[in-house]
PDB file of C-alpha atoms in Angstrom:
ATOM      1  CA  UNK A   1       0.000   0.000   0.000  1.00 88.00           C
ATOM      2  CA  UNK A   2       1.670   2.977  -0.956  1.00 89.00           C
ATOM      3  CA  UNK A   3       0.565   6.274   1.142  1.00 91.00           C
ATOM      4  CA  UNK A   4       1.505   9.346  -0.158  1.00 90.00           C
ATOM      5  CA  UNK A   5       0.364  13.288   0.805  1.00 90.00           C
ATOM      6  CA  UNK A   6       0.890  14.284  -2.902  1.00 88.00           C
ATOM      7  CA  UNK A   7      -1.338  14.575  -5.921  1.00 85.00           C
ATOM      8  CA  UNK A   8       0.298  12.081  -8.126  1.00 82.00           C
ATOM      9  CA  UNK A   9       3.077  10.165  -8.714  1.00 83.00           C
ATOM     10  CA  UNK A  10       4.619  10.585 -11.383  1.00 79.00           C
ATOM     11  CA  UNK A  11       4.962   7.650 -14.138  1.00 79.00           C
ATOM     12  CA  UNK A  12       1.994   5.975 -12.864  1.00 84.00           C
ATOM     13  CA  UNK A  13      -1.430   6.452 -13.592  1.00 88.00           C
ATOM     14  CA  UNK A  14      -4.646   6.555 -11.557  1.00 90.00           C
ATOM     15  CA  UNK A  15      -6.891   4.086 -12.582  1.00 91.00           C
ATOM     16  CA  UNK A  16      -9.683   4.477 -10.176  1.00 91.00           C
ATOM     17  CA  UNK A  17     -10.645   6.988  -7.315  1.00 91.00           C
ATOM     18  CA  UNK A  18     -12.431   5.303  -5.067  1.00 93.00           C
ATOM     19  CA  UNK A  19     -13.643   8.192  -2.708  1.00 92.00           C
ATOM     20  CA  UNK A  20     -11.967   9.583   0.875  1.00 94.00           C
ATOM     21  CA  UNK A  21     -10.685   7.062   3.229  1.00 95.00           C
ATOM     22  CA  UNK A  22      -9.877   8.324   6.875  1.00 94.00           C
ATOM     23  CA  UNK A  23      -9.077   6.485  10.148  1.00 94.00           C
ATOM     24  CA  UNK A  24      -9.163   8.632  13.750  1.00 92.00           C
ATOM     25  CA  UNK A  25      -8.265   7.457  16.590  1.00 92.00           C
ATOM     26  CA  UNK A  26      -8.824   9.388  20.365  1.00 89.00           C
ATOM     27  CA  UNK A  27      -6.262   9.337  22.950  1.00 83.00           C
ATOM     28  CA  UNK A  28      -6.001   9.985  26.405  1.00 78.00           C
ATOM     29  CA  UNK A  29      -2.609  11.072  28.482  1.00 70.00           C
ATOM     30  CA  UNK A  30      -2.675   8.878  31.503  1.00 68.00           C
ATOM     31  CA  UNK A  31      -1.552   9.984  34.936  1.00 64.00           C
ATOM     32  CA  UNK A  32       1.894   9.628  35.724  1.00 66.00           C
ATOM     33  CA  UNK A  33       2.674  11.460  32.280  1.00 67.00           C
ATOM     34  CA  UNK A  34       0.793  13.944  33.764  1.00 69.00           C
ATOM     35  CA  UNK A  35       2.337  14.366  36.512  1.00 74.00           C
ATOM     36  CA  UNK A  36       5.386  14.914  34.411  1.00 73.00           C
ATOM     37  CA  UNK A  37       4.225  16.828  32.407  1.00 71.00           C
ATOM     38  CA  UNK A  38       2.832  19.064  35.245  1.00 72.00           C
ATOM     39  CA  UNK A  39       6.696  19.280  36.325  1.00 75.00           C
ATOM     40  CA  UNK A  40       7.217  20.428  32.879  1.00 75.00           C
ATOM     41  CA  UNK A  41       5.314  23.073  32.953  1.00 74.00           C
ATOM     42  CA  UNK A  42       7.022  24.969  35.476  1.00 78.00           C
ATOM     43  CA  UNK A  43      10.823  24.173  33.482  1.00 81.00           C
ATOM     44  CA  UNK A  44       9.922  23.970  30.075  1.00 81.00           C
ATOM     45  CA  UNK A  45      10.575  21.684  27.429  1.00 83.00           C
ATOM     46  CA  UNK A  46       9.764  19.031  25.415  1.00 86.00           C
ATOM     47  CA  UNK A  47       7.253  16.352  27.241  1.00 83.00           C
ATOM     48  CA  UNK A  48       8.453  13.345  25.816  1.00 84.00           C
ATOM     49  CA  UNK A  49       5.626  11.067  26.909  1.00 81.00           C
ATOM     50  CA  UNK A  50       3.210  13.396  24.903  1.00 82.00           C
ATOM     51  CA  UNK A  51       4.910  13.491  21.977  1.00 86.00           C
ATOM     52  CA  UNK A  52       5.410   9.346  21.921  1.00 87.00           C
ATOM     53  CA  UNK A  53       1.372   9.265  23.139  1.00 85.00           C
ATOM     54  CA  UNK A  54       1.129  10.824  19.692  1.00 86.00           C
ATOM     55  CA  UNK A  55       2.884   9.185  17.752  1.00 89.00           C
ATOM     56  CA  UNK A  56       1.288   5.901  18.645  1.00 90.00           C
ATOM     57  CA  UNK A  57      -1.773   7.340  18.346  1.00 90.00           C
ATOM     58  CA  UNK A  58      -0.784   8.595  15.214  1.00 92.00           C
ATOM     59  CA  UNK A  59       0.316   5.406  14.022  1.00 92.00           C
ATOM     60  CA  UNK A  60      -3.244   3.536  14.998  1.00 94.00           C
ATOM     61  CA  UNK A  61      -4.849   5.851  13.058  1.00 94.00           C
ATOM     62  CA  UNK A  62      -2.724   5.517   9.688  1.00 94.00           C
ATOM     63  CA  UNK A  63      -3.835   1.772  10.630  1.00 94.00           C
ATOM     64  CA  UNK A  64      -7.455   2.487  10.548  1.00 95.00           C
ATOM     65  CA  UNK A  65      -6.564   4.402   7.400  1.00 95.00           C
ATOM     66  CA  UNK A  66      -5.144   1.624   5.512  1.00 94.00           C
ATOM     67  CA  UNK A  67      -7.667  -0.994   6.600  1.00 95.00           C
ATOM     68  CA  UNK A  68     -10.140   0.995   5.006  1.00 94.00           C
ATOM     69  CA  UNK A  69      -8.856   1.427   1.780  1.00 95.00           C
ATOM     70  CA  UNK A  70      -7.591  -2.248   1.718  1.00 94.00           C
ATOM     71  CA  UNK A  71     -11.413  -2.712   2.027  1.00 95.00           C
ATOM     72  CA  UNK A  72     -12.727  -1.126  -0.485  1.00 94.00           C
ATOM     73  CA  UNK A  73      -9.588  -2.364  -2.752  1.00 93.00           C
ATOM     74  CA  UNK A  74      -7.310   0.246  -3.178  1.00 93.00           C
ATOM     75  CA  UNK A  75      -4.060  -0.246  -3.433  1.00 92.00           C
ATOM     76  CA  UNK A  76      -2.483   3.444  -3.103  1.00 93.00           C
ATOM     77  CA  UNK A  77      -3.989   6.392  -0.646  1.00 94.00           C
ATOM     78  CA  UNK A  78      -3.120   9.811  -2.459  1.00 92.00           C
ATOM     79  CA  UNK A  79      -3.192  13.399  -0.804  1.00 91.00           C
ATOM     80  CA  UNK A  80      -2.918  12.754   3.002  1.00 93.00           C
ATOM     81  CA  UNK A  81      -3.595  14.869   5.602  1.00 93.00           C
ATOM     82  CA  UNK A  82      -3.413  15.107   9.153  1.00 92.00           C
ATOM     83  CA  UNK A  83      -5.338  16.785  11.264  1.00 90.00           C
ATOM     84  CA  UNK A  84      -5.335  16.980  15.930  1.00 86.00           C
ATOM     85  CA  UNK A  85      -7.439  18.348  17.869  1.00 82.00           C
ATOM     86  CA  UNK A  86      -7.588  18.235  21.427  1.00 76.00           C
ATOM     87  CA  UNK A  87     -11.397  17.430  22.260  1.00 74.00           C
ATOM     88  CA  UNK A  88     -10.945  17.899  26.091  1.00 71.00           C
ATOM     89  CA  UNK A  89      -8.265  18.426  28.705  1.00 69.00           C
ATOM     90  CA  UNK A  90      -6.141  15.888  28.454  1.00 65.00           C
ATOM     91  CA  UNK A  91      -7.596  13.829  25.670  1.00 75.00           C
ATOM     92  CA  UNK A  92      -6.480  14.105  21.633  1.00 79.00           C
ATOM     93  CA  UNK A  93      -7.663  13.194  18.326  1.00 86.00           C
ATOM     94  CA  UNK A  94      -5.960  12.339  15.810  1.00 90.00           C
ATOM     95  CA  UNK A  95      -7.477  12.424  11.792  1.00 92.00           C
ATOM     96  CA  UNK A  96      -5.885  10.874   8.511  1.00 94.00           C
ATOM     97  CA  UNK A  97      -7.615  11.054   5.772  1.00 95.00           C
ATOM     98  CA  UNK A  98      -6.677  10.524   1.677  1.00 95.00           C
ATOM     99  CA  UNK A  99      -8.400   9.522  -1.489  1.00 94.00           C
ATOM    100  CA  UNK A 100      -8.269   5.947  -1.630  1.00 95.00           C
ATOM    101  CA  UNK A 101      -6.995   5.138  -6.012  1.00 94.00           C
ATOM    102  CA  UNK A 102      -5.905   2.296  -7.979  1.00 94.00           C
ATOM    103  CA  UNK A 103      -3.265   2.970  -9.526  1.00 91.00           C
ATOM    104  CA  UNK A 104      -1.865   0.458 -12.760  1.00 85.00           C
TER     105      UNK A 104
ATOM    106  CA  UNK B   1       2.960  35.189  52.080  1.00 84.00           C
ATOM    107  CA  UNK B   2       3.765  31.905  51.793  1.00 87.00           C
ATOM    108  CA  UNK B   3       2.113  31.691  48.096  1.00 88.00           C
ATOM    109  CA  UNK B   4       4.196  35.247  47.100  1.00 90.00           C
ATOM    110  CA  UNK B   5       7.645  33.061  47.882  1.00 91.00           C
ATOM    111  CA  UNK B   6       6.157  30.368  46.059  1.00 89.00           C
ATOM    112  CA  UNK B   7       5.537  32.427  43.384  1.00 87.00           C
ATOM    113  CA  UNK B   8       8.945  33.909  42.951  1.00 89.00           C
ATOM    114  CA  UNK B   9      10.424  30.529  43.500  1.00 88.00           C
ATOM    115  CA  UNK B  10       8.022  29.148  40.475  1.00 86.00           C
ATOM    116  CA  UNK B  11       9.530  32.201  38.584  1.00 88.00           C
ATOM    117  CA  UNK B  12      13.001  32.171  39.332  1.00 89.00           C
ATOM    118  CA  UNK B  13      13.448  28.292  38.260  1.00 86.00           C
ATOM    119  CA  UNK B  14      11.588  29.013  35.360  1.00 85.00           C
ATOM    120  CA  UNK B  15      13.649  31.668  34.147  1.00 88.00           C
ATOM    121  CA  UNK B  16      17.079  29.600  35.187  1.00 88.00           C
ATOM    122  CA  UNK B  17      16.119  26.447  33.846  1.00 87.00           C
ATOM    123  CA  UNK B  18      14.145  27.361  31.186  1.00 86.00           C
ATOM    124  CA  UNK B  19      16.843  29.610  29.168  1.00 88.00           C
ATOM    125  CA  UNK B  20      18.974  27.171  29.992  1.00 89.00           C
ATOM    126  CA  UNK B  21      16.860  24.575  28.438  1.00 88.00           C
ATOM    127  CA  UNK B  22      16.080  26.686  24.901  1.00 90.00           C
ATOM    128  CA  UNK B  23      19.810  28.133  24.650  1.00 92.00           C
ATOM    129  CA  UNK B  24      20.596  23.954  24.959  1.00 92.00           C
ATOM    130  CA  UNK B  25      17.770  23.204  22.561  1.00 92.00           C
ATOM    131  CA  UNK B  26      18.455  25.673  19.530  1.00 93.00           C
ATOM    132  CA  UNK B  27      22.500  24.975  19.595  1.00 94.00           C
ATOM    133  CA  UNK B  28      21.587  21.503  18.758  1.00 94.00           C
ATOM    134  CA  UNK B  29      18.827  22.706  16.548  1.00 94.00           C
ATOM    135  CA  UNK B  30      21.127  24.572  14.629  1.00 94.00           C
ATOM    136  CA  UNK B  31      23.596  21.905  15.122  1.00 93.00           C
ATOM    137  CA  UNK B  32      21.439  19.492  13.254  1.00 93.00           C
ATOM    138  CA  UNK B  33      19.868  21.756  10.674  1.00 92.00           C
ATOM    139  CA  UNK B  34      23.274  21.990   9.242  1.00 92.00           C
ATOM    140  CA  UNK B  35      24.190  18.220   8.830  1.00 91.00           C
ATOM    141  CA  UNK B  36      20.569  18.036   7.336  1.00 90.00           C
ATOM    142  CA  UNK B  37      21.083  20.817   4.984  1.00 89.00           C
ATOM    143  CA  UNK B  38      21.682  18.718   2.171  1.00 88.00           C
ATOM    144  CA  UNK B  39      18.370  16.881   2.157  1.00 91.00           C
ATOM    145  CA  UNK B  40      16.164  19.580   1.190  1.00 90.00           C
ATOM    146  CA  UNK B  41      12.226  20.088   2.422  1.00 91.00           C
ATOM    147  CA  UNK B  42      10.163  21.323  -0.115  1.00 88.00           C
ATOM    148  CA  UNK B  43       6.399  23.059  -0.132  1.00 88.00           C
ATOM    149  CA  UNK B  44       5.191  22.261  -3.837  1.00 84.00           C
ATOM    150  CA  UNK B  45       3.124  19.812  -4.717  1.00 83.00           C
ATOM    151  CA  UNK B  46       4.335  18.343  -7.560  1.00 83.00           C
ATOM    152  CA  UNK B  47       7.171  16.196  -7.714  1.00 81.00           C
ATOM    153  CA  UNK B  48       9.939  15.871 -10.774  1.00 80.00           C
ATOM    154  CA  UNK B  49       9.093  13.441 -12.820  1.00 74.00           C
ATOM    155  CA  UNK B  50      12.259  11.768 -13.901  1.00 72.00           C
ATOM    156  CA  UNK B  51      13.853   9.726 -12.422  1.00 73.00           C
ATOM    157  CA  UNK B  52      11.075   7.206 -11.134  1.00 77.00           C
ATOM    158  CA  UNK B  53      11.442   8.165  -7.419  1.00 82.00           C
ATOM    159  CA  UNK B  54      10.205   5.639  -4.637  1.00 85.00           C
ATOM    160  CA  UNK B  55       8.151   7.358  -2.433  1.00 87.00           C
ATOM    161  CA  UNK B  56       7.543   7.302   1.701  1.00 90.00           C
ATOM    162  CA  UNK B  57       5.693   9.359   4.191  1.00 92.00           C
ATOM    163  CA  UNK B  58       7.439  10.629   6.834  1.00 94.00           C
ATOM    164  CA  UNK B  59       6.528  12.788  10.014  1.00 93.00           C
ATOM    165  CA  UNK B  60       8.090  14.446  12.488  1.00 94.00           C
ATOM    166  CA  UNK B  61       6.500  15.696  15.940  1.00 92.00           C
ATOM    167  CA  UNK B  62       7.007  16.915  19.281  1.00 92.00           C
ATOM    168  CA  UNK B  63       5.170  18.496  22.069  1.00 88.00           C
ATOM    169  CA  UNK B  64       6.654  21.154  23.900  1.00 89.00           C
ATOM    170  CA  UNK B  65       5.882  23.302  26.778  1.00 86.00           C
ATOM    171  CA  UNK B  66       6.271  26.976  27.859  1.00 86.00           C
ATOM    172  CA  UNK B  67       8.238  27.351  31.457  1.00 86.00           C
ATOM    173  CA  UNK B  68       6.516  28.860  34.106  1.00 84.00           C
ATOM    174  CA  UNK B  69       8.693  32.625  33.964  1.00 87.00           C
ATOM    175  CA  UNK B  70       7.581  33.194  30.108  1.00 87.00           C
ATOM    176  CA  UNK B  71       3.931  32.340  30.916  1.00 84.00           C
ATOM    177  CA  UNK B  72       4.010  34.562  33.251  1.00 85.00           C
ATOM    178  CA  UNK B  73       5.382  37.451  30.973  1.00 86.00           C
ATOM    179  CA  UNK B  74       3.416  36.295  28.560  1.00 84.00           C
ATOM    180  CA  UNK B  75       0.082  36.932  31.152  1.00 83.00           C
ATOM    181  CA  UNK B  76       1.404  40.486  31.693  1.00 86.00           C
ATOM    182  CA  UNK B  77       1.773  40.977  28.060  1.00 85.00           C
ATOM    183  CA  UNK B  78      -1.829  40.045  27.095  1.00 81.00           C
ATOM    184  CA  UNK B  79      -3.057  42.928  29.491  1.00 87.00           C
ATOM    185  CA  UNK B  80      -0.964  45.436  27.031  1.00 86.00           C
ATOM    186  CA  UNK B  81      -1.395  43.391  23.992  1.00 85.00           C
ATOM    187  CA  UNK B  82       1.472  43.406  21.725  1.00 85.00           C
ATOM    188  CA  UNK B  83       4.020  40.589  20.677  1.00 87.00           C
ATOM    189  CA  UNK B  84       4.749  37.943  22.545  1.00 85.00           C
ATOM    190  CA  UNK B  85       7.942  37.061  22.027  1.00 86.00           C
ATOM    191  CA  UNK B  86       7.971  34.133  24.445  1.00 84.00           C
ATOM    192  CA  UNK B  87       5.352  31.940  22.607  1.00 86.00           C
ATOM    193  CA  UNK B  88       7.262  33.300  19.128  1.00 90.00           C
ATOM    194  CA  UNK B  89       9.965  31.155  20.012  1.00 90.00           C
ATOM    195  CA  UNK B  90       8.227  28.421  21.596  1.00 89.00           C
ATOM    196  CA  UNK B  91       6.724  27.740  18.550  1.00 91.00           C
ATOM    197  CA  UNK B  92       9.904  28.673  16.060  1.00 93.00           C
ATOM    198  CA  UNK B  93      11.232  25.519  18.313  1.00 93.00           C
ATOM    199  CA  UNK B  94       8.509  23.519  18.061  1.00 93.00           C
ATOM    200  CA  UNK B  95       8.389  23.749  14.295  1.00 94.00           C
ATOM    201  CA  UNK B  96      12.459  23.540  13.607  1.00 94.00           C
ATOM    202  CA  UNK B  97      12.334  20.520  15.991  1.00 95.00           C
ATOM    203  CA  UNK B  98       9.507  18.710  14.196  1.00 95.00           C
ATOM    204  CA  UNK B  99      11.223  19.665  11.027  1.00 95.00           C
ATOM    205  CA  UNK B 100      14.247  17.985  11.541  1.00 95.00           C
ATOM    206  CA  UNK B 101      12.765  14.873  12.857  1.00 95.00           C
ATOM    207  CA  UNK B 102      11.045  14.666   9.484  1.00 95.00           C
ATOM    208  CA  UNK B 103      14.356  14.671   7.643  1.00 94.00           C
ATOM    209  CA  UNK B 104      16.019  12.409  10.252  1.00 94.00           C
ATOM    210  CA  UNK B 105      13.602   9.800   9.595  1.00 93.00           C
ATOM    211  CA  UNK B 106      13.726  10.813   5.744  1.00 93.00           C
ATOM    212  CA  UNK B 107      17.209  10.392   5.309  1.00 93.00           C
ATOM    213  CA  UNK B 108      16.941   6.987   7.615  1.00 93.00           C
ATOM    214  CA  UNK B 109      15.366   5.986   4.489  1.00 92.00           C
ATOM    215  CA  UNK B 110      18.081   7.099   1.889  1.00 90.00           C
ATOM    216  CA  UNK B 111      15.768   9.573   0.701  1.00 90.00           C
ATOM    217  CA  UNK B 112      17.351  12.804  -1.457  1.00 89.00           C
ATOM    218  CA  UNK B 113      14.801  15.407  -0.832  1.00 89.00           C
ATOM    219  CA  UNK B 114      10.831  15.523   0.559  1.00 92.00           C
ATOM    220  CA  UNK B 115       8.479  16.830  -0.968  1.00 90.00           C
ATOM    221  CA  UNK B 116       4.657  18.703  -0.114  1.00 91.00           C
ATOM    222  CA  UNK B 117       5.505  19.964   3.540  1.00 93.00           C
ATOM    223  CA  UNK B 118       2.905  20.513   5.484  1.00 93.00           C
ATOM    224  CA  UNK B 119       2.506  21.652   9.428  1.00 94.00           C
ATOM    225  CA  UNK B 120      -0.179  20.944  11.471  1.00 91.00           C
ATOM    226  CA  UNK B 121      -0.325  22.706  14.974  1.00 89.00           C
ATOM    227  CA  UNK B 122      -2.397  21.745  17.558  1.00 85.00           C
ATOM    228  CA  UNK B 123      -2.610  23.049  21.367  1.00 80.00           C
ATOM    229  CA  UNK B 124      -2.695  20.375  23.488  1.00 70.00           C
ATOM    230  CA  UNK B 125      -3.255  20.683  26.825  1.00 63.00           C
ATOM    231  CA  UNK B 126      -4.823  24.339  27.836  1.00 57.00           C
ATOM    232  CA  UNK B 127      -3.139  25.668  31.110  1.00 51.00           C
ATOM    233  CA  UNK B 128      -5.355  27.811  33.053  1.00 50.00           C
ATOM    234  CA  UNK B 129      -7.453  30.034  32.109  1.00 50.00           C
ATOM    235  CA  UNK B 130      -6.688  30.554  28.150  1.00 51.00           C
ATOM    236  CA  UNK B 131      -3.158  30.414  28.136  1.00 53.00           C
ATOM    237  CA  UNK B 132      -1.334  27.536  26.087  1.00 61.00           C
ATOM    238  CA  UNK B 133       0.148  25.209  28.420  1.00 70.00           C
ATOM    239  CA  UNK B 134       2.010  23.002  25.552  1.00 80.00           C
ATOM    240  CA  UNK B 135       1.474  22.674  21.513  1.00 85.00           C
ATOM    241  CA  UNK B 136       1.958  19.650  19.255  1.00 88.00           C
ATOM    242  CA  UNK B 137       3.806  20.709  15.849  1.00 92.00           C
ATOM    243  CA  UNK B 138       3.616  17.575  13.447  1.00 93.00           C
ATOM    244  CA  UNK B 139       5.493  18.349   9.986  1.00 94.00           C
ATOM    245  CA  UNK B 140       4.957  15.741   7.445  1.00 94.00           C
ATOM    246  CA  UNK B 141       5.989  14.835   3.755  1.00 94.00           C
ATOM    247  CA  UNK B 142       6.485  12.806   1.354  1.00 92.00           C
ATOM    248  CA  UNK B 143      10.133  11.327   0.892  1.00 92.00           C
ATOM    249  CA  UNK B 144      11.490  11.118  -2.946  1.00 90.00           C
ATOM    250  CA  UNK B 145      14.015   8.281  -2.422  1.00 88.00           C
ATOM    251  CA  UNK B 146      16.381   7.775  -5.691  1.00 83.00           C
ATOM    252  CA  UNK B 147      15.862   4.217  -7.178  1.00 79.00           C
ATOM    253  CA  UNK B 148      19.000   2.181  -6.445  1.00 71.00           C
ATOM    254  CA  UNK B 149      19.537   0.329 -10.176  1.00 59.00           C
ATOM    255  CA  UNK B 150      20.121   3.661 -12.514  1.00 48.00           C
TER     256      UNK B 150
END
């Protein structure tokens, strides 16, 4: 599965669109990292734990992503964005979404 | 009383440790952004066409939080209104950082440049009131990485 946030890839053609494909997924920090993070706040700096919290929730969301275009038979997911938003204190979403293709 | 000294102790370790902290974190910013120098990040959105380039996404992020001192200036400041310098270069961080872990984990790959940028910031966890406790900078791309057999 080839995931891409460009247009097109050049020398191959799009056979296909098949529509937006997207995968979210909703995290929330747990309480020793925010404790740390609490620390943090008074120093400055990067808060590690967030920024693997994430990452990972980052990842299970490109997951989601790619289980939904390997449903509906794609097998490339052009023009990908990413989008967080932090829903409440202390909790994030994450949203990918692309244009599930085939390409030849 | 007792939550004055507080106060000033809250403010002085802010302002020791957290100059400390940014003076540490843009020499190795700057540091890195010169070994990286030769892998280029680029905004458009449409890639050469020859050679046949293999193609990967990559993403950098990282979360980073104001110290106590500068969100206290930066408090004061909102009553006058005006710049705040001390979220300008939280944020300038922020972005360089995420930046460079993009092309770390682009040129993990072998890749020669990446292409379509983007930034996405997000604030993370709100501090009191309205101020911004921490913000998330992700900067993604896609990775042109030079087919091997030319």
């Amino acid at each position: 599965m080839l995931i891409s946030n460009l247009e097109l890839i050049p020398g191959r053609r799009v056979i296909e669109h098949l529509g937006l494909v997207q995968g979210s997924s909703v995290r929330a920090k747990h309480v020793g990292r925010d404790i740390m993070a609490g620390v943090k706040n008074i120093f400055g700096g990067e808060l590690k734990g967030y920024t693997e919290l994430l990452q990972e929730s980052r990842e299970e969301a490109m997951q989601r992503l790619q289980q939904q275009a390997e449903a509906v038979g794609a097998n490339a997911i052009l023009n990908v964005r990413f989008s967080t938003s932090s829903i409440a204190q202390g909790a994030a979403e994450i949203y990918v979404y692309g244009t599930a293709v085939i390409l030849d | 009383m007792y939550e004055l000294i507080l106060l000033l102790i809250l403010l002085s370790l802010g302002y020791v440790v957290g100059q400390h902290a940014e003076r540490r974190h843009y020499r190795s910013i700057l540091q890195r952004e010169e070994r990286l120098n030769s892998l280029p990040a680029i905004a458009s959105r449409y890639p050469p066409s020859e050679p046949h380039y293999h193609q990967a996404l990559v993403t950098g992020s990282t979360v980073i939080s104001v110290d106590y001192f500068k969100r206290f200036l930066a408090a004061l400041r909102s009553l006058f209104g005006g710049r705040i310098t001390a979220y300008e270069s939280l944020l300038d961080r922020a972005r360089r950082e995420s930046l460079l872990r993009m092309k770390q984990q682009a040129s993990a790959l072998g890749a020669s440049m990446v292409f379509n940028v983007k930034y996405e910031t997000a604030s993370i966890s709100k501090g009191r009131g309205n101020s911004i406790g921490s913000v998330e900078v992700l900067a993604y791309g896609t990775a042109l990485i030079a087919p091997r057999d030319r």
